[in-house]
Structure formats: C-alpha cells, structure tokens
mmCIF file of C-alpha atoms in Angstrom:
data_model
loop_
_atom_site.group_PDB
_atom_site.id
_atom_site.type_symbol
_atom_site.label_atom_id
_atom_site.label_comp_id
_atom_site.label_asym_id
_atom_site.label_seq_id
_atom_site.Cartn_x
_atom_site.Cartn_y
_atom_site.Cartn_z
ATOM 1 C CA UNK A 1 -0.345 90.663 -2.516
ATOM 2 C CA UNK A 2 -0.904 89.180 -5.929
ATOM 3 C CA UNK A 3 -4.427 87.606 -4.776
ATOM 4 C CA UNK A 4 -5.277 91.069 -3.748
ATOM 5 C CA UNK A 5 -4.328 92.760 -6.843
ATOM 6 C CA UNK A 6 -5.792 90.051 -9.095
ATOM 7 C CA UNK A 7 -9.424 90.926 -7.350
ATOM 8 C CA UNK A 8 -8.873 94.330 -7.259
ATOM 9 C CA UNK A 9 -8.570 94.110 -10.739
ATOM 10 C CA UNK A 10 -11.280 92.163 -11.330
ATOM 11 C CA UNK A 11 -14.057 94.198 -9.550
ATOM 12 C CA UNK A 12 -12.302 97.693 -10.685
ATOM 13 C CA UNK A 13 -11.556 98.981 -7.618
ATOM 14 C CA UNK A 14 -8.127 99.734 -6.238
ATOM 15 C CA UNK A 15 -6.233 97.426 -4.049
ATOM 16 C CA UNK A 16 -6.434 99.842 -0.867
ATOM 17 C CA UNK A 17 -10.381 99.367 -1.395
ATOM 18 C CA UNK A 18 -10.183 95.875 -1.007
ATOM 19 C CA UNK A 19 -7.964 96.148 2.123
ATOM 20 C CA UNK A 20 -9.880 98.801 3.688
ATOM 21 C CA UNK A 21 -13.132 96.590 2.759
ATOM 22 C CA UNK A 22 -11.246 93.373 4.509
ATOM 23 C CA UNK A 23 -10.399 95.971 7.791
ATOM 24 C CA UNK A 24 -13.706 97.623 7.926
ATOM 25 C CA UNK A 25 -15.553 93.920 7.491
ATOM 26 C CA UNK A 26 -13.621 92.811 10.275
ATOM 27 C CA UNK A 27 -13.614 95.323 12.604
ATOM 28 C CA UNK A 28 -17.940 95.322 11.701
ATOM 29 C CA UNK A 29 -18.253 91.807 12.620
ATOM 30 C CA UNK A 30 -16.284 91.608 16.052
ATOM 31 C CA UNK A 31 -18.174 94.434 17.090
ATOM 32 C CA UNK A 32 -21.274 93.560 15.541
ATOM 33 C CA UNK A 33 -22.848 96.226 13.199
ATOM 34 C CA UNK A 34 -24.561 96.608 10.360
ATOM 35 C CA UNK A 35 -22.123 99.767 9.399
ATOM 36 C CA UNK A 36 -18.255 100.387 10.987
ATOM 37 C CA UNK A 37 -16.752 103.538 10.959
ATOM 38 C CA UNK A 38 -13.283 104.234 10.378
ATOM 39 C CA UNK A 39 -11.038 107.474 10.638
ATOM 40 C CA UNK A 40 -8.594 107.236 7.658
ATOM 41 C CA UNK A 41 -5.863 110.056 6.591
ATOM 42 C CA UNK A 42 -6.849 110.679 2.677
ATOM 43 C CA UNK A 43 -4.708 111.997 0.770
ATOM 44 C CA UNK A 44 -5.875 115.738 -1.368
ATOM 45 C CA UNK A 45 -3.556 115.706 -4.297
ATOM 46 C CA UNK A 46 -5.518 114.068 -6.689
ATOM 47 C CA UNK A 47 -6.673 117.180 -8.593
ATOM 48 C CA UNK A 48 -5.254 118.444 -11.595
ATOM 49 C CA UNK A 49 -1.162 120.330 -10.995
ATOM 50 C CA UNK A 50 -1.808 118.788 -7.239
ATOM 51 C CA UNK A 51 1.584 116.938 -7.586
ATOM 52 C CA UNK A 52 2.901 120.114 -8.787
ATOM 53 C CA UNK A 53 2.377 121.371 -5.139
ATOM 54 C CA UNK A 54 4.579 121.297 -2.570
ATOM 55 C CA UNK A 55 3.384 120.378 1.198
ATOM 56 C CA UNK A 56 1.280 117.751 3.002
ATOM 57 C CA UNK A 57 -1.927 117.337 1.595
ATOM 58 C CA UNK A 58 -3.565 114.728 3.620
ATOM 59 C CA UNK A 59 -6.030 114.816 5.798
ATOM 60 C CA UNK A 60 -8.425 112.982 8.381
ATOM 61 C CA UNK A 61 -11.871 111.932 7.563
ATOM 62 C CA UNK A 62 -14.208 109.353 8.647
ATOM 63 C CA UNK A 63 -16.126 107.407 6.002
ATOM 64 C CA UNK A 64 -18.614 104.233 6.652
ATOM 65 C CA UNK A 65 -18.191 100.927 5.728
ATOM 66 C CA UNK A 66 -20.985 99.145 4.676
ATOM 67 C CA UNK A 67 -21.386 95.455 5.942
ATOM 68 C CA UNK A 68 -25.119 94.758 6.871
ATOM 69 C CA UNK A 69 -26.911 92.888 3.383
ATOM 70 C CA UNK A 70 -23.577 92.720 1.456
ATOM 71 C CA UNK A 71 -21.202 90.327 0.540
ATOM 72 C CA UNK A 72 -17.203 91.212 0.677
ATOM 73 C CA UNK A 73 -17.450 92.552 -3.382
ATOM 74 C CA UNK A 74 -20.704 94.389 -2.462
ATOM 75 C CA UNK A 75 -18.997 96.251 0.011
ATOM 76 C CA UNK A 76 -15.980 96.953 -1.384
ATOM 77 C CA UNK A 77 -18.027 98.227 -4.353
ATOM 78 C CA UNK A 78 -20.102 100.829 -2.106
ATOM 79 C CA UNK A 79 -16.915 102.042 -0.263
ATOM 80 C CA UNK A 80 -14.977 102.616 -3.694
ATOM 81 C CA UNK A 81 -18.054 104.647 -4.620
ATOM 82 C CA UNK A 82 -17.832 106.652 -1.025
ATOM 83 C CA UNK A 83 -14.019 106.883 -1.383
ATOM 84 C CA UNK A 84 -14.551 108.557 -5.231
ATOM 85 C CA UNK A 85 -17.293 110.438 -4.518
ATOM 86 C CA UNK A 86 -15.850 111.397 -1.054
ATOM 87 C CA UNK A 87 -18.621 111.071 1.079
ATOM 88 C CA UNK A 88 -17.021 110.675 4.571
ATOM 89 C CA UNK A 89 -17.417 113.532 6.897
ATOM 90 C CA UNK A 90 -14.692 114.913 8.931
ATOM 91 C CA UNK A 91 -13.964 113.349 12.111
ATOM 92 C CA UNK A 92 -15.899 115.173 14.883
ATOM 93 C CA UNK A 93 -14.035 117.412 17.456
ATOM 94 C CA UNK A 94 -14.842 115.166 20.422
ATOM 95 C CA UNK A 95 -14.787 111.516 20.055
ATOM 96 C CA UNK A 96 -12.267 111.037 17.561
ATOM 97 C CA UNK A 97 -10.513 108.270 19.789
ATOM 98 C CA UNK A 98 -14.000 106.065 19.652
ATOM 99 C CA UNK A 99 -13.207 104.951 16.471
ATOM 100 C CA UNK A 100 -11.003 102.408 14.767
ATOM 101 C CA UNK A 101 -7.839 104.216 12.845
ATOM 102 C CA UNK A 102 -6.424 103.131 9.557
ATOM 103 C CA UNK A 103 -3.569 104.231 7.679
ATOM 104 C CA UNK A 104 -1.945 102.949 4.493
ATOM 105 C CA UNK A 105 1.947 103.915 4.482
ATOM 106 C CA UNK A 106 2.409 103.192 0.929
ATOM 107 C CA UNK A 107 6.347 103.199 -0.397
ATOM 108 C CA UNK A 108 6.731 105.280 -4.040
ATOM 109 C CA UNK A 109 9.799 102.553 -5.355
ATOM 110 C CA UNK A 110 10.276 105.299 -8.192
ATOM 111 C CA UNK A 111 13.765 105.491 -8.737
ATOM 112 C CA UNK A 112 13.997 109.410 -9.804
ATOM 113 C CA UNK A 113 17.279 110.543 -10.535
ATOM 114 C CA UNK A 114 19.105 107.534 -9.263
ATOM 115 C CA UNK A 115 17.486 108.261 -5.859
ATOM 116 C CA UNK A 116 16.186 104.940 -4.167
ATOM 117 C CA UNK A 117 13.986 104.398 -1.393
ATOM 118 C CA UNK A 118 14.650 102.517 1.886
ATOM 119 C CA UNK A 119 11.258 102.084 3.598
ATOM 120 C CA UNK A 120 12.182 101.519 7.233
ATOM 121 C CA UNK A 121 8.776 101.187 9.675
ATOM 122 C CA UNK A 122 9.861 102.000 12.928
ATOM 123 C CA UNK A 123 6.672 100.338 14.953
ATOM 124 C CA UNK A 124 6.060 101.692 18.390
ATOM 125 C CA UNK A 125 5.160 100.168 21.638
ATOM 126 C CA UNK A 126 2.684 100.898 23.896
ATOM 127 C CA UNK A 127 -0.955 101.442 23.652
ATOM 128 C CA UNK A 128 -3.399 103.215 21.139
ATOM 129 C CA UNK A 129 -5.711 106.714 21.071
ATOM 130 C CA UNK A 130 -8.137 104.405 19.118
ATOM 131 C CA UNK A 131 -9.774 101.541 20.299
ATOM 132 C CA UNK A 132 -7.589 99.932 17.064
ATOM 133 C CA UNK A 133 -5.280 101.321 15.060
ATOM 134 C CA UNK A 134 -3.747 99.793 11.610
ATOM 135 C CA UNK A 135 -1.445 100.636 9.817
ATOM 136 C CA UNK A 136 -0.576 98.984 6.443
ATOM 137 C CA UNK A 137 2.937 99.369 5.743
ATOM 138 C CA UNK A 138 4.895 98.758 2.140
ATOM 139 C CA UNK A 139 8.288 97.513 2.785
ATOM 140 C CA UNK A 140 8.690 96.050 -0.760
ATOM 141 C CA UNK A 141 7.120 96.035 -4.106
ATOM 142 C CA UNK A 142 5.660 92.603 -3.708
ATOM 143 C CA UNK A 143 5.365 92.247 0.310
ATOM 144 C CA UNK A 144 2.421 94.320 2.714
ATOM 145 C CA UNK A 145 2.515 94.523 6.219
ATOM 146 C CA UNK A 146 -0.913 94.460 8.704
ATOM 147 C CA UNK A 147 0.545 96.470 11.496
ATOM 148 C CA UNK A 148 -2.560 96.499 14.320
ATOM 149 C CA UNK A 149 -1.953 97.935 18.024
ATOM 150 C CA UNK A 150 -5.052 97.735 20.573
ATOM 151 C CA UNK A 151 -6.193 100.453 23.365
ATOM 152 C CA UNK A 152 -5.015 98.322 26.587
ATOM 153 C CA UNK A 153 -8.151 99.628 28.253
ATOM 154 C CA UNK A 154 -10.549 98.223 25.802
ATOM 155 C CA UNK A 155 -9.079 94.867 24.507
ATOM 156 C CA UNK A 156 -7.621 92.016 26.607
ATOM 157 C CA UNK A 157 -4.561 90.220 25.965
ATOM 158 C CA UNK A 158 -7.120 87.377 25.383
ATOM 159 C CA UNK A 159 -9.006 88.991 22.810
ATOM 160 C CA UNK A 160 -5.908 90.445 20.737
#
C-alpha cells in the first residue's frame, strides 16, 4: 500500500488511478489490445454541498484504458485525465456483461462521534455477470485486498 501511495504521489494522481491503471493494463495485455474497457461504479458527490446530500450517488460508467504506445505512468496519466474530465460513456443497454467490472469498496476509518467502523467483506461464491469482476476491498488503513472472480464459461480453472 505504501509503494502505491508513494507513486501516486509522485505522478499526482490518486492511488485508485494507479490501481485501476495496474487492472486495466492487465486485463489489456491478457486479452491483447491496444485499449481495455472497464465498467466501474463512480461515485457523483464530488460537487459542491454533494456530501450535504443524502442518498446513493454512484453510478455505472464505462471509461477506456489506454495501453497501446504507453508506459504504466503514461497510462495512468491519460486515465486520471478521463476520470477528471469524465469522459467514459455509460455502459450500453445490451452488452454490459462483455466487459471486465471493477469496483473499489473503500472503508471511511473516520471515527465521527465515537462511531467506528468494522469493514467486514462478505465474498461470494459462484460465478460472474462479467467476464471478470474485481473488487478492491479496504479492510484496514494500511492493508488492500484484490478480490477477482471469473465467468466459469469464459476462463478455465487453468487460466485463473
């Protein structure tokens, strides 16, 4: 976790940028292509009095990572750029399931009021909508778990 923040920090780009670039490189180079796309939830409460709101405020969108002509900082560069500038589209109506799914299940360790949290992540078994779907999970402060479950019909016990 500390090498990831230390890099984060150094290119100016978040630490869920660099994870998301380390996912979407990944996933781009098994399958071989030049761009992968990803469905991701993203969060909508990062206007001004959005915290002030009460609800959920995340959505799905699909954004592109790109790998082909970059090196890891390159791309993590041009998807901090499409993350701030939000240029993903919406996932389409049909199809959704073709794509990898990512979701980072951050923990807010804020003690408010003497309230603490207890992140619990209750994995589940089986097989996935997506051809791969991740999920990075907080259980501590210091401590980030790669959760990944494969679509039985697409990936091999060999190839997981």
């Amino acid at each position: 976790v500390s090498l990831i923040k230390d890099a984060a920090l150094k290119l100016a780009v978040p630490d869920e940028i660099l994870l998301l670039t380390a996912i979407g490189v990944s996933m781009g180079k098994v399958h071989q292509q030049g761009a992968q796309s990803l469905h991701v939830i993203a969060p909508q409460r990062d206007e001004p009095c959005a915290s002030d709101l009460i609800g959920l405020f995340a959505d799905y969108r699909r954004l592109e990572v790109p790998i082909e002509g970059l090196h890891y900082a390159g791309v993590a560069l041009a998807l901090n750029v499409i993350v701030k500038e939000r240029l993903w589209r919406q996932p389409p109506v049909v199809g959704q399931a073709a794509v990898p799914f990512v979701n980072f299940m951050w923990t807010d360790f804020e003690e408010p009021n003497g309230f603490k949290p207890i992140p619990a992540y209750k994995g589940k078994e089986g097989s996935s909508v997506s051809p791969i779907q991740v999920c990075v999970v907080q259980p501590s402060r210091e401590c980030w778990r790669i959760v990944c479950t494969f679509k039985s019909e697409v990936y091999t016990k060999e190839q997981v």
